[in-house]
CSV table of C-alpha atoms and ligand atoms in Angstrom, one decimal:
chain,number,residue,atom,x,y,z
R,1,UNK,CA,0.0,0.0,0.0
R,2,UNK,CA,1.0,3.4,-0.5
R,3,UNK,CA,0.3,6.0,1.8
R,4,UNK,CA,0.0,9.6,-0.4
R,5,UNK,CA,-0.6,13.1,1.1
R,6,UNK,CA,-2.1,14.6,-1.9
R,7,UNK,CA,-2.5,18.5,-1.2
R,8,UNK,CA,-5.3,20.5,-3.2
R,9,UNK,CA,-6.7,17.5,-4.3
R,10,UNK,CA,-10.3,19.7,-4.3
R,11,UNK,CA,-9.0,21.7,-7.3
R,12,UNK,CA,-9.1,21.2,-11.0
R,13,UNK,CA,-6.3,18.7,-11.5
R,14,UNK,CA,-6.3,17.4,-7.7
R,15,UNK,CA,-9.7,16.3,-7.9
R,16,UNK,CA,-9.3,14.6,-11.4
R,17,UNK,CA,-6.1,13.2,-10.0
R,18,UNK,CA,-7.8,11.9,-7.0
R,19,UNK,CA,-10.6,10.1,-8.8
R,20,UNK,CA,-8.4,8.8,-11.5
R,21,UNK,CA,-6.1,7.3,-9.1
R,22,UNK,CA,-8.6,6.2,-6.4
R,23,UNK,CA,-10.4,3.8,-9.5
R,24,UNK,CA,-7.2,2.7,-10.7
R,25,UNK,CA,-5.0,2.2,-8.0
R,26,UNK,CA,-6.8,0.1,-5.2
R,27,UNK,CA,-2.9,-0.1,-3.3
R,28,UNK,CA,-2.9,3.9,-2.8
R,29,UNK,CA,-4.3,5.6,0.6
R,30,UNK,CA,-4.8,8.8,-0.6
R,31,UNK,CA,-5.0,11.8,2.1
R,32,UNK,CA,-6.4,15.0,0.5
R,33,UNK,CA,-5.3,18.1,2.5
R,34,UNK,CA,-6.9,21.0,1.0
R,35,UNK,CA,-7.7,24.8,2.4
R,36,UNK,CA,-10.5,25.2,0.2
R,37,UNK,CA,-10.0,28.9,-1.4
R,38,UNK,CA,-12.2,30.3,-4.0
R,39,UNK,CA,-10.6,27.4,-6.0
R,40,UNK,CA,-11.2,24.1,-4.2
R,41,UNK,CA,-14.7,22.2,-4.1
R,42,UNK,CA,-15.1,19.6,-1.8
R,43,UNK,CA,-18.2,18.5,-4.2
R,44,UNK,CA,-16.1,17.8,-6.8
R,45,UNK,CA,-15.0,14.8,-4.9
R,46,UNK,CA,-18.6,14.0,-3.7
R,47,UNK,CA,-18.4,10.5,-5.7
R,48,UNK,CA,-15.4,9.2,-3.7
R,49,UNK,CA,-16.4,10.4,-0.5
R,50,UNK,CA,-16.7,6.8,1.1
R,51,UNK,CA,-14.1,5.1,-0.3
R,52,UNK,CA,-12.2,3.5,2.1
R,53,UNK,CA,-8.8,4.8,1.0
R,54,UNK,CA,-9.4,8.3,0.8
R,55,UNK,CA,-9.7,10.6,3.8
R,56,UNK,CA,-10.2,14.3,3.3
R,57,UNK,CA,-8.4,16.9,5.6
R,58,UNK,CA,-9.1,20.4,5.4
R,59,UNK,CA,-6.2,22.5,6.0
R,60,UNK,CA,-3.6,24.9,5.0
R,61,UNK,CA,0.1,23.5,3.6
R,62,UNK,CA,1.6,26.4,5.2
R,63,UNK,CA,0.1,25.0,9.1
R,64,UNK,CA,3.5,23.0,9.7
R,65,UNK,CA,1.9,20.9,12.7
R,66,UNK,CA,-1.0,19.8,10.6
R,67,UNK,CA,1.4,18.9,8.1
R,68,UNK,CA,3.7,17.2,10.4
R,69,UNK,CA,0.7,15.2,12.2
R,70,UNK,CA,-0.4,14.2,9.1
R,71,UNK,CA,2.8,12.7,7.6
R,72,UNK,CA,3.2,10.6,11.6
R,73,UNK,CA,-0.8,10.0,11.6
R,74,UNK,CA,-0.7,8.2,8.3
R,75,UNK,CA,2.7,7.4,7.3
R,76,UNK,CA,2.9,9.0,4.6
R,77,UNK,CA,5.3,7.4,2.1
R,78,UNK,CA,4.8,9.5,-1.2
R,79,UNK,CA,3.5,13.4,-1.5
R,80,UNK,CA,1.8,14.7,-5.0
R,81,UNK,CA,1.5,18.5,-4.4
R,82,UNK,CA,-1.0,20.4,-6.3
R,83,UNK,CA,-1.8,23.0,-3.9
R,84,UNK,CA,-1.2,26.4,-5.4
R,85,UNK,CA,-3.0,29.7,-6.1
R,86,UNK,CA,-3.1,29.4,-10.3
R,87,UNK,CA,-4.4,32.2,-11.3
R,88,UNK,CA,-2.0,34.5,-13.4
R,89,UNK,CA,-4.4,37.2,-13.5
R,90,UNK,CA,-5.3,37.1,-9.7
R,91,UNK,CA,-1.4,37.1,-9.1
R,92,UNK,CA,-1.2,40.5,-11.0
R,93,UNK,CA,-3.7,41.9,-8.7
R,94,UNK,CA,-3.1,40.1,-5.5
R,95,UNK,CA,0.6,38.4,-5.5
R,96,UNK,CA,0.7,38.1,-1.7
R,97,UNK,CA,-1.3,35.3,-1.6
R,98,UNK,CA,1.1,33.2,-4.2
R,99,UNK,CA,3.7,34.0,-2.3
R,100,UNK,CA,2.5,32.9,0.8
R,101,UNK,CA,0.8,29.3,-0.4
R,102,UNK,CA,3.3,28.6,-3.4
R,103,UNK,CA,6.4,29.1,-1.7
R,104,UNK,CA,6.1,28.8,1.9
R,105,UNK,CA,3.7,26.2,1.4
R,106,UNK,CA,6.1,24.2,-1.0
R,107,UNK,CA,9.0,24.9,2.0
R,108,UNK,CA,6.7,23.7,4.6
R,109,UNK,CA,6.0,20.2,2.8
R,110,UNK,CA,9.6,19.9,2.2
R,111,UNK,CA,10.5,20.0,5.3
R,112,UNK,CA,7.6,17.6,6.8
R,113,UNK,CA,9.1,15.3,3.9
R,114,UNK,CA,12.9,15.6,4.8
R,115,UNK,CA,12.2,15.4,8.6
R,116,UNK,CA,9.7,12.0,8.3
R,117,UNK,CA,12.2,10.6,5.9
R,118,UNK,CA,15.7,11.2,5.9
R,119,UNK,CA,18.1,10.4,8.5
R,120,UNK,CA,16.5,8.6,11.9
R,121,UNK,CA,12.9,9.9,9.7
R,122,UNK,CA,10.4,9.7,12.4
R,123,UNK,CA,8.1,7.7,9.9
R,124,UNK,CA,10.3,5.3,9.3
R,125,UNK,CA,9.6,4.7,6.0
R,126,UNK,CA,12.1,4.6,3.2
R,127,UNK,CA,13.8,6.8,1.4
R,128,UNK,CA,14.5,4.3,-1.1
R,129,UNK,CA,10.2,4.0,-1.9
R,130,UNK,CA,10.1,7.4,-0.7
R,131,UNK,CA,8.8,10.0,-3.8
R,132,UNK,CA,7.8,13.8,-3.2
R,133,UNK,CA,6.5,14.7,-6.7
R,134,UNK,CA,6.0,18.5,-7.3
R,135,UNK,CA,3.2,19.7,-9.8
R,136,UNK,CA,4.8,22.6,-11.7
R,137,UNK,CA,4.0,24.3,-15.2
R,138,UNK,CA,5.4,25.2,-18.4
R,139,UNK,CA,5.5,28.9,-17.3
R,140,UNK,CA,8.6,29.5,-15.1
R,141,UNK,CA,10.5,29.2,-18.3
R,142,UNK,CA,9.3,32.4,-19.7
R,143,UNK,CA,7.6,33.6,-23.2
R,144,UNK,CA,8.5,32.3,-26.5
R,145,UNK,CA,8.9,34.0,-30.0
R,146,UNK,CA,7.3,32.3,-33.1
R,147,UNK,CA,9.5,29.4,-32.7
R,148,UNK,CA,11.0,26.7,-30.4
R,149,UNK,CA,9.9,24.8,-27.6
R,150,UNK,CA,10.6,24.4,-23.8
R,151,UNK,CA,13.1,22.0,-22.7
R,152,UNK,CA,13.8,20.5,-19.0
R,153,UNK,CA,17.2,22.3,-19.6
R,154,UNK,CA,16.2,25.9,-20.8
R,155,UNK,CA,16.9,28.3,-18.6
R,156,UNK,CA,14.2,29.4,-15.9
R,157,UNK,CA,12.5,33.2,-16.9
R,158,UNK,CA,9.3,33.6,-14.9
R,159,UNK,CA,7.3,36.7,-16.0
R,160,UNK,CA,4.3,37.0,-13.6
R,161,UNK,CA,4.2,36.9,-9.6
R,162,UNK,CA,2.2,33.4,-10.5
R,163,UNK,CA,5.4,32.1,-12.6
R,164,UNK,CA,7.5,33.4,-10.4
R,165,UNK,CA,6.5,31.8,-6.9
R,166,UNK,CA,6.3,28.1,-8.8
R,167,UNK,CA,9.8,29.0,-9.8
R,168,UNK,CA,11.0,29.8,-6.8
R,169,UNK,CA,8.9,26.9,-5.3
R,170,UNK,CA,11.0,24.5,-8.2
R,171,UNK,CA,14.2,26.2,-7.0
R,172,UNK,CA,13.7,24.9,-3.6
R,173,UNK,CA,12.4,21.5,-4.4
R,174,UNK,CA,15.2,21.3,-6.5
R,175,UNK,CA,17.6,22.1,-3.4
R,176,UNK,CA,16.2,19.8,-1.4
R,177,UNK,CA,17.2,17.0,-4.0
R,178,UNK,CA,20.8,18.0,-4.2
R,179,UNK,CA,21.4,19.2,-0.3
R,180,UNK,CA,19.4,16.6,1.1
R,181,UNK,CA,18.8,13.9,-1.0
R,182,UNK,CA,15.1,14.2,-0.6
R,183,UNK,CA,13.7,12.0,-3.3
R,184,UNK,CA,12.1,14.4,-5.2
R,185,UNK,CA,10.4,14.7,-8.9
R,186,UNK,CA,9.2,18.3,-10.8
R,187,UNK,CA,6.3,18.0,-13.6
R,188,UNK,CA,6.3,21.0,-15.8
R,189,UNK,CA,3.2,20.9,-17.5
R,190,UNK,CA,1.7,22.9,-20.2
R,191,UNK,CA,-1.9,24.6,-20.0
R,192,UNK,CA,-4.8,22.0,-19.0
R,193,UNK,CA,-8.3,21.7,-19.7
R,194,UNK,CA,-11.3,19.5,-18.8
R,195,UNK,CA,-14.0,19.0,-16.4
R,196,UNK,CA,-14.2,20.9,-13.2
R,197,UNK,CA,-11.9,23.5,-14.1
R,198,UNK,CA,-13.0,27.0,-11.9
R,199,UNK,CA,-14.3,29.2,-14.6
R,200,UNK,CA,-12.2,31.8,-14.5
R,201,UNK,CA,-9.9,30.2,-16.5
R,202,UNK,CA,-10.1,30.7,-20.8
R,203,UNK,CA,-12.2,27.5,-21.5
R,204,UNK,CA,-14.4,27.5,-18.4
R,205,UNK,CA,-14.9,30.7,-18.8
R,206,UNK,CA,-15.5,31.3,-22.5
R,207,UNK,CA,-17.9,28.1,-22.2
R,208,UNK,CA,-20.2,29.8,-19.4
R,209,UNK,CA,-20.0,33.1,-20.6
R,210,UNK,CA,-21.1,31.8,-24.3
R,211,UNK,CA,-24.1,29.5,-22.6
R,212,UNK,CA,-25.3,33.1,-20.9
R,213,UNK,CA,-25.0,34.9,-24.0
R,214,UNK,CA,-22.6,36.9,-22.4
R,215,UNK,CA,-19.4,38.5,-23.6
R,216,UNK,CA,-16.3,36.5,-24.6
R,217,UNK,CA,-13.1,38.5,-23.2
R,218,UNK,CA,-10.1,37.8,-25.7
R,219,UNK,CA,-7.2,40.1,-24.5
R,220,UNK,CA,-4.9,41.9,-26.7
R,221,UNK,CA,-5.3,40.5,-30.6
R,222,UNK,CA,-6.4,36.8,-29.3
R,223,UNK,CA,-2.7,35.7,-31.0
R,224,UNK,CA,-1.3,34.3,-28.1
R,225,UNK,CA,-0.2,31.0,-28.0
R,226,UNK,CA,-0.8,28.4,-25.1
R,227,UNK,CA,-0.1,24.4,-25.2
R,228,UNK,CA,-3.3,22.5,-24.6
R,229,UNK,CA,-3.7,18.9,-22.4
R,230,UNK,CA,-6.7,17.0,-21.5
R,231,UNK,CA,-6.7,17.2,-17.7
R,232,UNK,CA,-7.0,13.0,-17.4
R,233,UNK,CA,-3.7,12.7,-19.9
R,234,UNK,CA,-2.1,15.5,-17.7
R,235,UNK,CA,-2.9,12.9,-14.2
R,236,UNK,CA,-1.7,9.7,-15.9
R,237,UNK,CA,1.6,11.4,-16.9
R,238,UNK,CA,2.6,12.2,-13.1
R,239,UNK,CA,1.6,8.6,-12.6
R,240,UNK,CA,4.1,7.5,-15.1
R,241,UNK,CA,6.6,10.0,-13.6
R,242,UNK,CA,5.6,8.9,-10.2
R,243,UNK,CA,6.3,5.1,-11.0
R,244,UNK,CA,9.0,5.3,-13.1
R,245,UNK,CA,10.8,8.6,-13.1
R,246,UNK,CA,14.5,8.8,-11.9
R,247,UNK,CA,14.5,10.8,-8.5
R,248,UNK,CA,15.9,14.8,-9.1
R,249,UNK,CA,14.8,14.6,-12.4
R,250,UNK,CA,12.8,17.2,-14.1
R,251,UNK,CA,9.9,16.0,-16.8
R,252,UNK,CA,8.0,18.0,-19.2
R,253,UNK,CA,4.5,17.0,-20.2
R,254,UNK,CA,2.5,18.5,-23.3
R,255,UNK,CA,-0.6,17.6,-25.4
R,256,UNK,CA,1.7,19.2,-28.4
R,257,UNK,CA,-1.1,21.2,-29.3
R,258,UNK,CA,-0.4,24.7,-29.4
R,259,UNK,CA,-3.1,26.8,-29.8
R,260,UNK,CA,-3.9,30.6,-30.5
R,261,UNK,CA,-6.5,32.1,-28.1
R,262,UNK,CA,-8.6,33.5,-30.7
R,263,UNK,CA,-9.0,29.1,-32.5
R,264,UNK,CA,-10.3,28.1,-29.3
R,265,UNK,CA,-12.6,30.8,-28.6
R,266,UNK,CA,-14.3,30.2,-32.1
R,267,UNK,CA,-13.8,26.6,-31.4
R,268,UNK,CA,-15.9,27.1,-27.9
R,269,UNK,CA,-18.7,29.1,-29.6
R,270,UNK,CA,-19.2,26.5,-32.7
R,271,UNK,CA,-19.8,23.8,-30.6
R,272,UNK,CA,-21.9,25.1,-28.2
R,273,UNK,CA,-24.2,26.7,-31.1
R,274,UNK,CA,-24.6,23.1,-32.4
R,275,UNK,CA,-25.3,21.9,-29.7
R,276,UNK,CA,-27.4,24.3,-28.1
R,277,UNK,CA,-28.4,26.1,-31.3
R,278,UNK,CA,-28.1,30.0,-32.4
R,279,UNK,CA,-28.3,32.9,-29.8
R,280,UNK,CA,-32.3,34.1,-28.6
R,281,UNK,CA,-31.7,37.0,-31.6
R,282,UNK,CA,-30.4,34.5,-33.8
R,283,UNK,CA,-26.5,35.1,-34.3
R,284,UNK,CA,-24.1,32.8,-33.7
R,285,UNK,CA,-21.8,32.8,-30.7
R,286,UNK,CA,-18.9,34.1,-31.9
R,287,UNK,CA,-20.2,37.3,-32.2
R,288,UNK,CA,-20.1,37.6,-28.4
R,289,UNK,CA,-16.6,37.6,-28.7
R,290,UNK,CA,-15.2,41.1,-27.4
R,291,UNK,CA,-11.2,42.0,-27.5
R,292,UNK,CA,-10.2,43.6,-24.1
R,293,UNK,CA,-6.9,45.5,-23.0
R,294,UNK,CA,-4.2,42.9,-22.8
R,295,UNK,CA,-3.1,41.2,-19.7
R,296,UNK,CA,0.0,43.1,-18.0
R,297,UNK,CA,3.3,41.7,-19.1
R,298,UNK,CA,1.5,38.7,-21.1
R,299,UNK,CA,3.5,35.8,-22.3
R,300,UNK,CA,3.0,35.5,-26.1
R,301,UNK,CA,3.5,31.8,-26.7
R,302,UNK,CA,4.3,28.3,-24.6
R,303,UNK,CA,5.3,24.9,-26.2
R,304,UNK,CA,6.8,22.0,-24.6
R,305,UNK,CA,9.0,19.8,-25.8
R,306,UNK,CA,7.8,16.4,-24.3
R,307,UNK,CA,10.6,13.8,-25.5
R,308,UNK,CA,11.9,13.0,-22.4
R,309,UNK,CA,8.9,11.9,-20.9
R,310,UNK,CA,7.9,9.9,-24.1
R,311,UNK,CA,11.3,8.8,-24.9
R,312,UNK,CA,12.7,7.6,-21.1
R,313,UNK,CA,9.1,6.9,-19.8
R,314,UNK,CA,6.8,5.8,-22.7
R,315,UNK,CA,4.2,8.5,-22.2
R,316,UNK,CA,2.1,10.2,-24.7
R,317,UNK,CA,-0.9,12.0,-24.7
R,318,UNK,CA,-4.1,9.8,-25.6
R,319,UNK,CA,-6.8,12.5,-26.4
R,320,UNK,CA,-6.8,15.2,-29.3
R,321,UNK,CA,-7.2,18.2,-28.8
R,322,UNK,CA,-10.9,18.6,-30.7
R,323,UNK,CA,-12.2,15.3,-29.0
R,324,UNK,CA,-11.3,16.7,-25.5
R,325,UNK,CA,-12.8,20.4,-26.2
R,326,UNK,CA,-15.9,18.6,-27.2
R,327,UNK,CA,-16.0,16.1,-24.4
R,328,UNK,CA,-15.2,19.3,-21.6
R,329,UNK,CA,-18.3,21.6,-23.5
R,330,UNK,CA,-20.1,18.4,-23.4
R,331,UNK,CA,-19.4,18.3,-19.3
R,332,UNK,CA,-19.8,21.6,-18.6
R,333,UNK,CA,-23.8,21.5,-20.5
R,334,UNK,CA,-24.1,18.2,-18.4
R,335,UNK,CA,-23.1,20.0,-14.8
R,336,UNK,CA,-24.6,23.8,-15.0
R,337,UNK,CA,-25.4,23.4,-11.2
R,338,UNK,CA,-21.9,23.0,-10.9
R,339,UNK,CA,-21.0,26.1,-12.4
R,340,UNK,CA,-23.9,27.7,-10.6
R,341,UNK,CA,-22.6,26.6,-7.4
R,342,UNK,CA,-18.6,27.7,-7.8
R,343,UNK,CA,-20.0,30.9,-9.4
R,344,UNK,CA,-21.3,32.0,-6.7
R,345,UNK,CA,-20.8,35.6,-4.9
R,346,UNK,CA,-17.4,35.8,-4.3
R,347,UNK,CA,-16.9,34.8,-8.2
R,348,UNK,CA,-19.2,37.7,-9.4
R,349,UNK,CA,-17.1,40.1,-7.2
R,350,UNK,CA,-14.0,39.3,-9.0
R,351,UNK,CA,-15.5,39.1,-12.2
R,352,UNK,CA,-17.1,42.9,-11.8
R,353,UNK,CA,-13.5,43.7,-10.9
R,354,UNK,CA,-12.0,42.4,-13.8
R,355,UNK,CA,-14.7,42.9,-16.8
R,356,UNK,CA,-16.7,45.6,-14.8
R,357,UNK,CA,-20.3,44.3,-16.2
R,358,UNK,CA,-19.6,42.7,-19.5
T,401,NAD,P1,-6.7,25.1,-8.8
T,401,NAD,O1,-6.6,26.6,-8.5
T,401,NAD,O2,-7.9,24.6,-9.5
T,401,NAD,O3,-6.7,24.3,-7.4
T,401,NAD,C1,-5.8,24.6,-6.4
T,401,NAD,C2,-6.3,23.9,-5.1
T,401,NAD,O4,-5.3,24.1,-4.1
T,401,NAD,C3,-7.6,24.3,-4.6
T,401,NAD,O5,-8.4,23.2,-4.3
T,401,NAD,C4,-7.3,25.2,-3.4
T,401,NAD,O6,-8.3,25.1,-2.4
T,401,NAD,C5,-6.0,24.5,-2.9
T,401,NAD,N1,-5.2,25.4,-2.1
T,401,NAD,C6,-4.8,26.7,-2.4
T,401,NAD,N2,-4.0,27.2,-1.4
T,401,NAD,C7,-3.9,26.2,-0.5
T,401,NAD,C8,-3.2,26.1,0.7
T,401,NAD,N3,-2.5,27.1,1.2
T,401,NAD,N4,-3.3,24.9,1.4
T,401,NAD,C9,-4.0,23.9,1.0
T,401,NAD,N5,-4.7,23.9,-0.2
T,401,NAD,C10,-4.6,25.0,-0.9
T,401,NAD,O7,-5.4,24.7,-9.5
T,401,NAD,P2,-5.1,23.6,-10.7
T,401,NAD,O8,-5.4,24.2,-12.0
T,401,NAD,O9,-5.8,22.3,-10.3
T,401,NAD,O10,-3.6,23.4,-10.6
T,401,NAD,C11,-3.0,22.5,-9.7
T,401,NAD,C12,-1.5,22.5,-9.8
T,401,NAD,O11,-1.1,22.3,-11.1
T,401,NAD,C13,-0.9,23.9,-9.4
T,401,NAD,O12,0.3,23.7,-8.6
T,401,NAD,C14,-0.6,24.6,-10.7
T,401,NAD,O13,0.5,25.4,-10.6
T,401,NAD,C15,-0.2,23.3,-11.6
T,401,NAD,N6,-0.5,23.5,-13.0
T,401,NAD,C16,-1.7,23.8,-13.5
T,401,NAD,C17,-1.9,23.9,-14.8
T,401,NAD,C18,-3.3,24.3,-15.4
T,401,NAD,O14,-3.4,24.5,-16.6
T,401,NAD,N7,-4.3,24.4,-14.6
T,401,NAD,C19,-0.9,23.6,-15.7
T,401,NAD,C20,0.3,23.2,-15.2
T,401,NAD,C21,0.5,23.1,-13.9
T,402,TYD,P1,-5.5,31.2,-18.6
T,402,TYD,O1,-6.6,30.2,-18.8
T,402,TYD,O2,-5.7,32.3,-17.5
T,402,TYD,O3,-4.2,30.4,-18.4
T,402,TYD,P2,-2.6,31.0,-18.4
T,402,TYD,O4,-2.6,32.4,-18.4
T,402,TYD,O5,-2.1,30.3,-17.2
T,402,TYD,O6,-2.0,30.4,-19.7
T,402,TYD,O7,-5.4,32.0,-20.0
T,402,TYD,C1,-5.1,31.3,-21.2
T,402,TYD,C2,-4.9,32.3,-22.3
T,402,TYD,O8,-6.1,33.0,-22.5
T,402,TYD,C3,-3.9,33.4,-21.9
T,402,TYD,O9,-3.1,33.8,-23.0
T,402,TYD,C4,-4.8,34.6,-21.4
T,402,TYD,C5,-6.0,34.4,-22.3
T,402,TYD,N1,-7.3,34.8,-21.7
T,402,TYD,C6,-8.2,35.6,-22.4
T,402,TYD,O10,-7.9,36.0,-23.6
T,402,TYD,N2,-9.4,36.0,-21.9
T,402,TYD,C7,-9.7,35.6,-20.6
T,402,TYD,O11,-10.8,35.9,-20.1
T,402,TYD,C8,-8.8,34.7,-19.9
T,402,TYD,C9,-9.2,34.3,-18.5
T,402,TYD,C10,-7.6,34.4,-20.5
């Protein structure tokens, strides 16, 4: 059995990850410690609720005792570490908060880890079966021109507060590795999409915004470039990195399928009016589409280059990019009291602050 402290396993990829891993893998305890923010739904996790290997804790991964009674309470042999404020655009307005969960909360994990298991580790479990696996993204290495893709090797450039406190959080897990000998792993992932994904991301948003006849906010010309992967790919690739990664490595993971924002927008708005048929006046839905000033210091393109993961572990990503955009607008018509209940006031307050009443 494995014994994994999972932490924001209530958000978008956690609670994917969770439900994935719970059907698939009967041999892993998993303990969800989440601090439910704006972000984090316990509902989304309804479904596993009484499964006998998974306990939910709600907490904060900056509380150090919490942290540390949970690694003794449940021996806790492997951590996958989600937990993070994601937002870029909330880091821009609020970066206090990314500091304070992405970096000390990172710290405060890494030091639970390397005092349970390293050196007379009060656990006792072994380092050897031991794996800390950190859940990073594509975006501490910066903005790319038209051409070229990320490696594990190019140099990190984080641009926003968001990028930079997952940097800083790689920096350190990074340090633990080579100081320590913590064994850790880093994921750098490119942008995800899928089911249960807080809409205030693009898809989400553009989906629920397009079902209301409302607006469809594309900042600056709609030309910038983000790597798409279907959320469930995304979960089986820190699996595979998880089971058979070599410990202080870094892995990349992509869907390599680079996308301008403007193609998925349209994308978003032609499905949805077949599916759902023309707006009440009788246009279609991309003329809801509305160009807004650009996001401050906005990175113009992401791609990752995913051979190491493919080439040293044999993973690839199994769903196209059309299939999975139709599958998530397919989700998101078949849950609207799930956007109704994570939209609720606190959502509208940012949005207003944001859009104003568009
Ligand atoms: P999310 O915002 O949907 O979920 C984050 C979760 O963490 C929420 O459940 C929230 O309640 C919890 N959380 C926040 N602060 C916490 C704290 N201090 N203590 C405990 N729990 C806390 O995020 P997501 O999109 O699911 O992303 C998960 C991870 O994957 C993040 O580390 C993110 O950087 C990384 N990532 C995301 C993407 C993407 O496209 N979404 C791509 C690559 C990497
Ligand atoms: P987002 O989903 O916030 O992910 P990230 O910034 O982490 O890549 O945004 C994806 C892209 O879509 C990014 O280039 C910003 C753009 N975008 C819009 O054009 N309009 C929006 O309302 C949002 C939220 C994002």
């Amino acid at each position: 059995m494995k014994h994994v402290l999972i932490t924001g396993g209530c958000g978008f990829i956690g609670s994917n990850f969770v439900r994935h891993t719970l059907e698939y893998f009967p041999d892993y305890r998993i303990v969800n410690l989440d601090k439910l923010t704006y972000a984090g739904n316990p509902g989304n996790l309804t479904d596993v609720e009484k499964n006998s290997n998974y306990r939910f804790v709600k907490g904060d991964i900056v509380d150090a005792a919490l942290v540390q009674r949970i690694f003794a309470e449940e021996q806790i042999d492997t951590v996958i570490h989600f937990a993070a404020e994601s937002h870029v655009d909330r880091s821009i307005t609020g970066p206090a908060e990314f500091v304070q969960t992405n970096i000390m909360g990172t710290f405060n994990l890494l030091e639970a880890a390397r005092e349970a298991w390293l050196a007379n580790g009060k656990t006792g479990a072994s380092k050897d079966t031991c794996r800390f696996l950190h859940v990073s993204t594509d975006e501490v290495y910066g903005s790319l021109g038209e051409t070229g893709a990320f490696q594990e090797t190019t140099p990190y450039d984080p641009r926003s507060p968001y990028s930079a406190s997952k940097a800083s959080s790689d920096h350190l897990v990074s340090a633990y590795f080579h100081t320590y000998g913590l064994p850790t792993l880093i994921t750098n992932c490119s942008n995800n999409y899928g089911p249960y994904q807080f809409p205030e991301k693009l898809i989400p948003l553009v989906i629920n915004n397009a079902l209301q006849g409302k607006a469809l906010p594309v900042y600056g010309d709609g030309k910038n470039v983000r790597d798409w992967l279907y959320v469930v790919d995304h979960c089986q690739a820190i699996l595979t990195v998880l089971q058979k990664g070599r410990i202080g490595e870094t892995y990349n993971i992509g869907g390599n399928s680079e996308k301008q924002n403007i193609e998925i927008v349209n994308l978003i708005c032609d499905i949805l009016d077949e599916k759902v048929g023309l707006l009440a006046d009788g246009q279609n839905r991309r003329s809801l589409i509305t160009y807004v000033k650009d996001r401050a210091g906005h990175d113009r393109r992401y791609a990752i280059d995913a051979t190491k993961i493919r080439t040293e572990l044999g993973w690839t990503p199994k769903v196209n990019f059309k299939d999975g955009m139709r599958k998530t607008v397919e989700w998101y018509l078949d849950h609207k009291a799930w956007i109704a209940s994570v939209t609720d006031g606190s959502y509208r307050e940012y949005y207003e602050k944001m859009y104003g009443n568009r």
